[in-house]
Amino acid sequence: MIAEVALNVPLRSTFDYLLPAAQETAVSPGMRVIVPFGRRQLTGIVVGLKERSALPPERLKVIRRIPRQETVFSDELFRFTRWLAEYYVCGWGEVLNAALPCGLGARYRVVYRLGPSAAEGGALERLSAAMRGFLAAHPSWSEAQWRRSAQTPEEREWLARESDPGGAVEAVYEFDGAPPLREEKWLRLRPGAGRPDERRRDKPTRKAQVLQLLRDDGEVSLTQLGALMPSPNRIVNALAAEGHVEVFTRPTEIQAEAPELPPAEPFHTLTPDQEPVVEAIRGALGEGVYRPFLLEGVTGSGKTEVYLHAVREALRLGRTALVLVPEIALTAEILRRFRSRFGRDVAVLHSAMDDRRRLAEWMRARRGEAKVVIGARSAVFAPLANLGLLIVDEEHDGSYKQDETPRYHARDAALVRARENGAVVVLGTATPSMESLHNVTVGKLERLALPNRVANRALPEVELIDLRTARRRKGSALFSMDLVDALGETLRQGQQAILFLNRRGFAQLIRCEGCGEAILCPNCSLSLVYHRAAERLRCHHCEYAAPVPPVCPACGAAELAEFGLGTERIEQEVAKLFPTARILRMDSDSLRRRGALERMIAGIRRRDYDVIIGTQILAKGHDFPHITLVAAVLADVALNLPDFRAAERTFQILTQMAGRAGRGDHPGTVMIQTYKPDHHALVYVRDHNTARFAEVELAIREATQTPPFTHQVMIWVSSTAPDRAERLARQLNRRARAERAEGVAVLGPAEAPIRKVNRRFRWMVLLRSTSVARMRRVLTRVLDDPEFKVNHPDRVVADVDPQSLL
Ligand code: ADP
Ligand code: ZN
């Protein structure tokens, strides 16, 4: 027998291996195996078994090892991942790798623990007292540990028998290498413990506090004490030495995300707007067939409440639900709302969790302990069985597209997965993507709408400020007089304001007034951004950072000057204008530290800040009740990008931004400063007219034959040598044209707008067609041509339905 194995390598084929003799029956599709590949050993997934291979038998290698395991992929995930590999023209193994919580390469081992029904059936009674002691001392254990401790052959056998389905023991994954569970120090009172000798009587000493805590709670962990007092170790050691307490260790449970549940909240009674929307989704769920909806609801219209009701209905029907949010920044808030309704039924999956916790949550979903999964992009692979409902919140968000292999779009993937499962999909947004609107027109999506805010709160008044003519305050070039006045008024009334600019740092670039040269990143063809707080120049595309040079590196003149603005500059300006204002800057620089986002959000809600300055992180989902002024300091930043989606993105981000205003009882004001006040992206933000914006934008897309009226495949060619990149791009372009595929246009080659990134020079060839299948045929034939099976240092990468054209 031969196993077909998918590996996480950038090749679009699977690989054949011989099964080790005597283990022919031990392998089935979905299992992990370790195989020799070149000089390495790789973990792969068995995707099929067959009698013969296209390769001659002498060239087939043998599977090295079959770890003891549960199968990791269901049939459904198998089909789904293969579909994605085909659509996005990448290796099946590459998709499978993305679908596992810690990747294919992560080394797991199987450990055992007592299952929920361990006490029934008398399995434990068949063990000696010694082995029962072993079980009491080990929350989980490996097969080797068991073998070492078991005294009789029957006891050694016991584990294998009881770990079969229905037995007393369950097998779970653990990381290889890491200790199965961490140990933590705990303490409890010694019987007959007296009072510690107290010298100062006016105030309880730390020791007395600890003893009181132990009297109240029985047992306390050192970690818990650490949250209450400094250096708890010293106090505990002293108490132990005096004979008052006993210290013992206890294994830390694998902590799932946020183990404490938020207080339970009841479901809101639906508003008259929400009622028919939920009714439509409920009806679709009842049918048990694929039904995709676009839920278009203005910001604050109660979309999340609709999701909650829909999920409740899916669970009632015995199915599971998947909720995707575009960014990790959003999971905390939506997770809280879901946990307050569904408690431990909810698992969370995203890339910022540590591996251990992510694996634990993934296992909860896989075992059916969690029936709702909330997560970012990669949660679209959540191992939920019997999936009945998929929700994609903020469906228009570009971060659903992964910008490295596999380059899938999680929204589109969710639609495919739903179709396979006969599930209902709800794509929710205030600002639908042009793709989704087009899909409504052609009948691929059904439109549902929430046109009003909950409780009839007004949408904020939006004002465009023309920077070409606006009066400025003397010495303040960034803010128009109107904005300064509005900001002052907001502060006087004790309300909060948001200032938005989609660029972090202090100055966009540093340029020499002498020779006119800007300081560029040595790795990328981009100017370095000046960060004043860190006193450094940083590249926003690679990791490069350097101190600010005293003189121009090009001509040596001491005439360096700052140009363009960033969030730090806004911060400085506001501090100058309003010295008493409490300012918070929120961008990826200030959010680097773990937990910073949660702390900042809590601070904003507590009104610790008056002015919040930030990048688009601010625009997303948060519900802050005291924001009455929102201003975009320079809307043109995103509008000027050479990308056909620039207008759409600008419209979306400004509408989202505006949606932060007036969510409480005070109405909000929004000000947008721009040099292009006539641009349709800005005019229809002002008018809250999403429909009209879409009409204009779609007309432009149709005239220019850009998505959603066509599909695109971008082929990126890059090399460390500029001439090689260009030559390869030209060759590839010629080769693609030679296919003469009907209905497929080959555009280019052209140098990329950012011509160098990370020391690689970049060129691009664009395919355009109404049919992805046709382009895929051209693409696979080109990529399979030995001429383009290029290796380091040149690279060819294809991106189907690209989101980034820079
Ligand atoms: P969206 O997701 O569309 O921005 P939310 O679901 O966050 O809107 O709703 C906005 C606010 O209205 C939230 O504070 C939410 O708790 C409240 N809300 C939503 N639906 C209802 C309802 N049916 N009854 C009362 N309050 C609601
Ligand atoms: Zn760089």
PDB file of C-alpha atoms in Angstrom, residues 472-481 483-484 487 491 499 501 505-506 532 562 564-581 583 585 611 613 633 673:
ATOM      1  CA  ARG A 472      -5.793  77.909  10.207  1.00  0.00           C
ATOM      2  CA  ARG A 473      -4.874  78.940  13.665  1.00  0.00           C
ATOM      3  CA  LYS A 474      -1.553  80.771  13.647  1.00  0.00           C
ATOM      4  CA  GLY A 475       1.306  78.339  14.185  1.00  0.00           C
ATOM      5  CA  SER A 476      -0.929  75.328  13.649  1.00  0.00           C
ATOM      6  CA  ALA A 477      -0.761  74.061  10.097  1.00  0.00           C
ATOM      7  CA  LEU A 478      -2.436  70.716  10.759  1.00  0.00           C
ATOM      8  CA  PHE A 479      -5.756  71.817  12.166  1.00  0.00           C
ATOM      9  CA  SER A 480      -8.303  74.112  10.635  1.00  0.00           C
ATOM     10  CA  MET A 481      -9.807  76.747  12.877  1.00  0.00           C
ATOM     11  CA  LEU A 483     -11.507  71.707  14.106  1.00  0.00           C
ATOM     12  CA  VAL A 484      -9.626  73.531  16.866  1.00  0.00           C
ATOM     13  CA  LEU A 487     -12.066  70.229  19.914  1.00  0.00           C
ATOM     14  CA  LEU A 491     -13.179  69.361  26.037  1.00  0.00           C
ATOM     15  CA  LEU A 499      -8.466  62.284  15.987  1.00  0.00           C
ATOM     16  CA  LEU A 501      -4.772  59.681  10.880  1.00  0.00           C
ATOM     17  CA  GLY A 505       5.243  58.029  13.581  1.00  0.00           C
ATOM     18  CA  PHE A 506       6.043  61.717  13.726  1.00  0.00           C
ATOM     19  CA  ARG A 532      10.148  61.000  17.775  1.00  0.00           C
ATOM     20  CA  GLU A 562      10.860  66.760   8.671  1.00  0.00           C
ATOM     21  CA  GLY A 564       4.585  65.005   6.286  1.00  0.00           C
ATOM     22  CA  LEU A 565       2.721  64.022   9.397  1.00  0.00           C
ATOM     23  CA  GLY A 566       2.063  61.039  11.596  1.00  0.00           C
ATOM     24  CA  THR A 567       0.144  60.329  14.793  1.00  0.00           C
ATOM     25  CA  GLU A 568       3.009  61.468  17.032  1.00  0.00           C
ATOM     26  CA  ARG A 569       2.999  64.869  15.387  1.00  0.00           C
ATOM     27  CA  ILE A 570      -0.761  65.205  15.985  1.00  0.00           C
ATOM     28  CA  GLU A 571      -0.180  64.280  19.598  1.00  0.00           C
ATOM     29  CA  GLN A 572       2.408  67.025  19.969  1.00  0.00           C
ATOM     30  CA  GLU A 573       0.166  69.574  18.292  1.00  0.00           C
ATOM     31  CA  VAL A 574      -2.838  68.784  20.494  1.00  0.00           C
ATOM     32  CA  ALA A 575      -0.678  68.976  23.614  1.00  0.00           C
ATOM     33  CA  LYS A 576       0.481  72.410  22.516  1.00  0.00           C
ATOM     34  CA  LEU A 577      -3.048  73.672  21.800  1.00  0.00           C
ATOM     35  CA  PHE A 578      -4.659  72.094  24.859  1.00  0.00           C
ATOM     36  CA  PRO A 579      -2.009  71.686  27.546  1.00  0.00           C
ATOM     37  CA  THR A 580      -4.413  70.217  30.114  1.00  0.00           C
ATOM     38  CA  ALA A 581      -6.038  67.655  27.822  1.00  0.00           C
ATOM     39  CA  ILE A 583      -4.125  62.458  25.462  1.00  0.00           C
ATOM     40  CA  ARG A 585      -2.110  57.712  21.277  1.00  0.00           C
ATOM     41  CA  VAL A 611      -8.430  63.092  23.225  1.00  0.00           C
ATOM     42  CA  ILE A 613      -5.312  59.928  18.595  1.00  0.00           C
ATOM     43  CA  VAL A 633      -6.924  64.986  10.220  1.00  0.00           C
ATOM     44  CA  GLN A 673     -10.092  67.501   6.599  1.00  0.00           C
TER      45      GLN A 673
END
